[in-house]
Amino acid sequence: MVAELELLSQHGCFGGVQRFYRHASREIGLPMRFAVYLPPQARIDAAGGKVPALLYLAGLTCTEETFVIKAGAQRLAAELGLALIAPDTSPRGANLPGESDHWDFGLAAGFYLDATEAPWSSHYRMESYLIHELLGLVTEALPIDAQRLGIFGHSMGGHGALTLALRHPGVFQSLSAFAPICAPVDCPWGQKAFTGYLGTDRSTWHTHDASRLMAAQTRPPFPGGILIDQGLDDKFLADQLLPAAFDRACATVRQPLRLRQHPGYDHGYYFIASFIADHLAHHAQQLVR
């Protein structure tokens, strides 16, 4: 698998290296890009010095560059010995009929699921891409420990982090999110995306809804706790994000959750940069040993 990765660029960063890759994806059927930050600890022993890693899922309109440029995460990741994996949010260049309108309406990006409806089902397979392809590629090609993975994300990516962690037990050992879409079945963004990608049968939607997935658990899936930060000046909070639904679901199954709500913070990357250190520390507590 190593030969499948094309290194586009690399940059020294806090003693480690920030890299950008491209590869031909078997799941997507198109070239995909992703970013990886390797801390200095990952370079000590390329044969066996593997480090834990966090998979970060970005939100609508973002790319593989957005988080690594705007969040300011590398300095603390270097100190903690955490690798950071940041994939693109969706297929590029599928050239499907209506794709530009699809993006303009804000349905967009992959919503971190596998579409079942035409024409999106041919390429929009972000769940399979991440879980069954990308993680295998990076853990084989790079000094990243496949047994010590965490996941987090923002907005649509926060939805992705919560749902993928719950849909694939055992893959991720730690979980957090910034302003996630917590109950997509009940919000306009989710309803538009699920109708387009999954069809009109709402019974299929529930398995991609973090609040419903959590409420269906028989025991707390993340006993080390889940961290969610939410800005109270976020214009999407009331109609789109619905964190109270996830809070109630966690309480139902006794899943430890820190839902922190911050006056004066909105939905953007200034908010993320303000609390990124807390999220990296949250994951490091459960992954670094």
Short mmCIF file of C-alpha atoms in Angstrom, two decimals:
data_model
loop_
_atom_site.label_atom_id
_atom_site.label_comp_id
_atom_site.label_asym_id
_atom_site.label_seq_id
_atom_site.Cartn_x
_atom_site.Cartn_y
_atom_site.Cartn_z
CA MET A 1 0.00 0.00 0.00
CA VAL A 2 2.89 2.40 0.64
CA ALA A 3 3.51 2.94 -3.07
CA GLU A 4 -0.09 4.11 -3.53
CA LEU A 5 0.54 7.36 -1.64
CA GLU A 6 1.87 10.35 -3.57
CA LEU A 7 3.58 12.90 -1.33
CA LEU A 8 2.58 16.33 -2.63
CA SER A 9 4.49 18.46 -0.14
CA GLN A 10 6.01 18.43 3.32
CA HIS A 11 6.92 21.16 5.77
CA GLY A 12 8.91 21.14 8.99
CA CYS A 13 6.61 22.05 11.87
CA PHE A 14 7.39 22.13 15.63
CA GLY A 15 10.07 19.47 15.27
CA GLY A 16 7.80 17.20 13.26
CA VAL A 17 6.56 17.36 9.69
CA GLN A 18 3.31 18.44 8.05
CA ARG A 19 2.63 16.41 4.92
CA PHE A 20 0.02 16.48 2.17
CA TYR A 21 -0.76 13.35 0.15
CA ARG A 22 -2.83 12.25 -2.83
CA HIS A 23 -3.83 8.73 -3.85
CA ALA A 24 -6.21 6.85 -6.13
CA SER A 25 -9.07 5.71 -3.92
CA ARG A 26 -10.66 2.33 -4.61
CA GLU A 27 -13.72 3.21 -2.48
CA ILE A 28 -14.36 6.63 -4.01
CA GLY A 29 -13.18 5.79 -7.53
CA LEU A 30 -11.41 9.15 -7.77
CA PRO A 31 -8.18 10.70 -6.50
CA MET A 32 -8.40 11.78 -2.85
CA ARG A 33 -6.21 14.10 -0.81
CA PHE A 34 -5.41 14.13 2.88
CA ALA A 35 -3.02 15.79 5.32
CA VAL A 36 -0.94 14.17 8.06
CA TYR A 37 1.03 15.85 10.81
CA LEU A 38 3.72 13.60 12.25
CA PRO A 39 5.11 14.76 15.61
CA PRO A 40 8.84 14.50 16.37
CA GLN A 41 8.24 11.27 18.35
CA ALA A 42 7.14 9.53 15.12
CA ARG A 43 10.54 10.12 13.57
CA ILE A 44 12.65 8.54 16.31
CA ASP A 45 12.35 4.97 15.04
CA ALA A 46 10.61 4.59 11.70
CA ALA A 47 10.61 0.81 12.09
CA GLY A 48 8.82 0.65 15.40
CA GLY A 49 8.34 4.08 16.95
CA LYS A 50 4.64 4.37 16.22
CA VAL A 51 2.52 7.15 17.73
CA PRO A 52 -1.21 7.47 18.41
CA ALA A 53 -3.21 9.51 15.94
CA LEU A 54 -6.37 11.60 15.73
CA LEU A 55 -8.61 11.55 12.67
CA TYR A 56 -10.10 15.02 12.21
CA LEU A 57 -13.22 15.43 10.06
CA ALA A 58 -13.85 18.94 8.76
CA GLY A 59 -17.15 20.59 7.98
CA LEU A 60 -18.97 21.90 4.95
CA THR A 61 -16.88 23.90 2.42
CA CYS A 62 -13.59 22.71 3.96
CA THR A 63 -10.73 20.69 2.47
CA GLU A 64 -7.80 18.69 3.83
CA GLU A 65 -5.96 21.99 4.35
CA THR A 66 -8.49 23.85 6.49
CA PHE A 67 -7.84 22.28 9.88
CA VAL A 68 -4.06 22.11 9.60
CA ILE A 69 -3.83 25.77 8.56
CA LYS A 70 -6.43 27.33 10.87
CA ALA A 71 -6.73 25.28 14.08
CA GLY A 72 -3.23 25.74 15.48
CA ALA A 73 -3.07 22.11 16.59
CA GLN A 74 0.47 21.13 15.63
CA ARG A 75 2.34 22.78 18.51
CA LEU A 76 0.53 20.79 21.22
CA ALA A 77 0.35 17.66 19.05
CA ALA A 78 4.15 17.78 18.91
CA GLU A 79 4.39 18.06 22.68
CA LEU A 80 1.91 15.23 23.28
CA GLY A 81 3.23 12.93 20.56
CA LEU A 82 0.00 12.82 18.56
CA ALA A 83 -0.25 12.45 14.80
CA LEU A 84 -3.09 14.34 13.09
CA ILE A 85 -4.88 12.94 10.03
CA ALA A 86 -7.11 15.36 8.10
CA PRO A 87 -8.87 13.99 5.00
CA ASP A 88 -10.79 15.98 2.44
CA THR A 89 -14.50 16.19 3.13
CA SER A 90 -15.80 14.68 -0.09
CA PRO A 91 -15.05 13.37 -3.57
CA ARG A 92 -13.76 15.92 -6.06
CA GLY A 93 -14.29 15.85 -9.79
CA ALA A 94 -17.14 13.35 -9.95
CA ASN A 95 -18.90 15.64 -12.45
CA LEU A 96 -22.30 14.25 -11.58
CA PRO A 97 -25.47 15.88 -12.97
CA GLY A 98 -26.59 18.56 -10.55
CA GLU A 99 -23.45 18.32 -8.42
CA SER A 100 -22.86 22.08 -8.44
CA ASP A 101 -26.45 22.70 -7.33
CA HIS A 102 -25.98 19.99 -4.71
CA TRP A 103 -23.11 22.00 -3.24
CA ASP A 104 -24.88 25.35 -3.54
CA PHE A 105 -27.79 24.07 -1.49
CA GLY A 106 -25.44 23.19 1.35
CA LEU A 107 -26.16 19.46 1.13
CA ALA A 108 -22.62 19.04 -0.01
CA ALA A 109 -19.56 17.20 0.99
CA GLY A 110 -19.86 13.54 1.81
CA PHE A 111 -21.65 13.85 5.16
CA TYR A 112 -19.31 10.97 6.14
CA LEU A 113 -21.65 8.20 4.98
CA ASP A 114 -22.01 5.89 1.98
CA ALA A 115 -24.69 7.18 -0.35
CA THR A 116 -27.22 4.61 -1.56
CA GLU A 117 -29.11 6.84 -4.01
CA ALA A 118 -28.10 7.54 -7.61
CA PRO A 119 -26.13 9.36 -8.80
CA TRP A 120 -24.28 9.93 -5.51
CA SER A 121 -23.80 6.24 -4.72
CA SER A 122 -21.19 5.89 -7.45
CA HIS A 123 -18.58 8.03 -5.66
CA TYR A 124 -19.94 9.43 -2.41
CA ARG A 125 -18.68 6.65 -0.10
CA MET A 126 -16.91 8.61 2.58
CA GLU A 127 -17.65 6.18 5.43
CA SER A 128 -16.09 3.23 3.61
CA TYR A 129 -13.25 5.42 2.40
CA LEU A 130 -12.28 6.50 5.90
CA ILE A 131 -12.86 3.28 7.81
CA HIS A 132 -11.88 0.66 5.25
CA GLU A 133 -9.26 2.46 3.18
CA LEU A 134 -7.62 5.60 4.55
CA LEU A 135 -6.93 4.34 8.07
CA GLY A 136 -5.29 1.21 6.65
CA LEU A 137 -3.18 3.25 4.28
CA VAL A 138 -1.80 5.64 6.87
CA THR A 139 -1.18 3.03 9.55
CA GLU A 140 0.72 0.84 7.08
CA ALA A 141 2.69 3.60 5.36
CA LEU A 142 3.44 5.83 8.34
CA PRO A 143 4.58 5.35 11.97
CA ILE A 144 1.00 5.49 13.30
CA ASP A 145 -0.38 2.96 15.78
CA ALA A 146 -3.63 1.43 14.48
CA GLN A 147 -4.57 0.39 18.02
CA ARG A 148 -4.44 3.95 19.37
CA LEU A 149 -6.77 6.06 17.25
CA GLY A 150 -9.08 8.87 18.26
CA ILE A 151 -11.60 10.80 16.18
CA PHE A 152 -12.95 14.32 16.33
CA GLY A 153 -14.48 16.85 13.99
CA HIS A 154 -16.40 20.08 13.47
CA SER A 155 -20.00 20.71 12.39
CA MET A 156 -20.73 18.16 9.64
CA GLY A 157 -17.40 16.61 10.62
CA GLY A 158 -18.53 16.51 14.22
CA HIS A 159 -21.55 14.54 13.03
CA GLY A 160 -19.14 12.26 11.20
CA ALA A 161 -16.92 11.78 14.23
CA LEU A 162 -19.81 10.89 16.53
CA THR A 163 -21.56 8.56 14.10
CA LEU A 164 -18.47 6.75 12.81
CA ALA A 165 -17.24 6.19 16.35
CA LEU A 166 -20.58 4.67 17.30
CA ARG A 167 -21.07 2.72 14.07
CA HIS A 168 -17.62 1.13 14.23
CA PRO A 169 -16.99 0.11 17.83
CA GLY A 170 -13.39 -0.64 18.67
CA VAL A 171 -11.85 1.37 15.82
CA PHE A 172 -11.50 4.55 17.89
CA GLN A 173 -10.52 4.74 21.53
CA SER A 174 -11.37 8.41 22.11
CA LEU A 175 -13.97 10.85 20.80
CA SER A 176 -14.70 14.57 20.81
CA ALA A 177 -16.39 17.21 18.62
CA PHE A 178 -16.74 20.93 18.00
CA ALA A 179 -20.30 22.14 17.35
CA PRO A 180 -21.44 18.83 15.83
CA ILE A 181 -24.71 18.19 14.02
CA CYS A 182 -26.08 15.97 16.77
CA ALA A 183 -29.53 14.99 15.47
CA PRO A 184 -29.48 15.25 11.66
CA VAL A 185 -32.82 13.48 11.29
CA ASP A 186 -34.40 16.49 13.01
CA CYS A 187 -32.58 19.39 11.32
CA PRO A 188 -32.76 20.91 7.81
CA TRP A 189 -29.12 20.14 6.94
CA GLY A 190 -29.51 16.50 7.84
CA GLN A 191 -32.88 16.09 6.19
CA LYS A 192 -31.59 17.51 2.91
CA ALA A 193 -28.43 15.41 3.00
CA PHE A 194 -30.18 12.19 4.00
CA THR A 195 -32.88 12.62 1.37
CA GLY A 196 -30.26 13.14 -1.32
CA TYR A 197 -27.86 10.43 -0.22
CA LEU A 198 -30.10 7.82 1.43
CA GLY A 199 -33.53 8.39 -0.08
CA THR A 200 -36.90 9.18 1.45
CA ASP A 201 -37.23 6.12 3.69
CA ARG A 202 -36.50 7.71 7.06
CA SER A 203 -35.98 4.37 8.74
CA THR A 204 -32.58 4.26 7.02
CA TRP A 205 -31.65 7.69 8.39
CA HIS A 206 -31.58 6.72 12.06
CA THR A 207 -28.42 4.64 11.72
CA HIS A 208 -26.57 7.84 10.77
CA ASP A 209 -27.96 10.00 13.57
CA ALA A 210 -25.60 10.35 16.55
CA SER A 211 -28.33 10.91 19.13
CA ARG A 212 -30.32 7.88 18.03
CA LEU A 213 -27.19 5.74 17.78
CA MET A 214 -26.18 6.70 21.32
CA ALA A 215 -29.66 6.07 22.73
CA ALA A 216 -29.55 2.55 21.27
CA GLN A 217 -26.35 1.59 23.11
CA THR A 218 -26.56 -1.08 25.78
CA ARG A 219 -23.57 0.28 27.72
CA PRO A 220 -21.40 3.42 27.60
CA PRO A 221 -19.26 3.04 24.45
CA PHE A 222 -16.62 5.54 25.59
CA PRO A 223 -16.15 5.11 29.34
CA GLY A 224 -13.28 7.60 29.27
CA GLY A 225 -15.79 10.28 28.33
CA ILE A 226 -16.77 12.33 25.27
CA LEU A 227 -15.98 16.05 24.98
CA ILE A 228 -18.15 18.47 22.99
CA ASP A 229 -17.60 22.23 22.80
CA GLN A 230 -20.35 24.50 21.51
CA GLY A 231 -20.37 28.26 21.02
CA LEU A 232 -23.50 29.99 22.27
CA ASP A 233 -23.19 32.69 19.58
CA ASP A 234 -23.27 30.02 16.89
CA LYS A 235 -26.02 31.00 14.45
CA PHE A 236 -26.66 27.33 13.64
CA LEU A 237 -27.10 26.18 17.23
CA ALA A 238 -30.86 26.32 17.62
CA ASP A 239 -31.98 24.97 14.24
CA GLN A 240 -29.18 22.72 12.97
CA LEU A 241 -26.87 21.43 15.71
CA LEU A 242 -29.20 20.32 18.55
CA PRO A 243 -26.59 19.25 21.15
CA ALA A 244 -29.27 18.81 23.83
CA ALA A 245 -30.53 15.74 21.97
CA PHE A 246 -27.13 14.07 22.22
CA ASP A 247 -26.82 15.11 25.85
CA ARG A 248 -30.12 13.39 26.65
CA ALA A 249 -29.10 10.27 24.77
CA CYS A 250 -25.82 10.07 26.68
CA ALA A 251 -27.66 10.46 29.97
CA THR A 252 -30.00 7.61 29.01
CA VAL A 253 -27.13 5.12 28.63
CA ARG A 254 -24.91 6.72 31.31
CA GLN A 255 -22.27 7.71 28.79
CA PRO A 256 -19.96 10.33 30.39
CA LEU A 257 -20.23 13.55 28.37
CA ARG A 258 -18.72 16.99 28.91
CA LEU A 259 -20.90 19.34 26.89
CA ARG A 260 -19.31 22.77 27.33
CA GLN A 261 -21.19 25.83 26.08
CA HIS A 262 -19.27 29.07 25.58
CA PRO A 263 -20.79 32.58 25.41
CA GLY A 264 -19.28 34.81 22.73
CA TYR A 265 -18.09 32.04 20.40
CA ASP A 266 -19.51 31.32 16.96
CA HIS A 267 -19.22 28.43 14.50
CA GLY A 268 -15.84 29.19 12.96
CA TYR A 269 -12.19 28.32 13.39
CA TYR A 270 -11.49 31.08 15.91
CA PHE A 271 -13.74 29.02 18.18
CA ILE A 272 -11.92 25.80 17.32
CA ALA A 273 -8.49 27.36 17.84
CA SER A 274 -9.61 28.62 21.25
CA PHE A 275 -10.33 25.13 22.58
CA ILE A 276 -8.18 22.83 20.43
CA ALA A 277 -5.70 22.31 23.29
CA ASP A 278 -8.44 20.88 25.50
CA HIS A 279 -9.44 18.41 22.80
CA LEU A 280 -5.91 17.21 22.17
CA ALA A 281 -5.39 16.77 25.91
CA HIS A 282 -8.69 14.86 26.14
CA HIS A 283 -7.52 12.41 23.49
CA ALA A 284 -3.96 12.18 24.77
CA GLN A 285 -5.21 11.15 28.19
CA GLN A 286 -6.78 8.07 26.61
CA LEU A 287 -4.25 7.32 23.86
CA VAL A 288 -0.74 8.26 24.98
CA ARG A 289 1.10 5.69 27.07
#
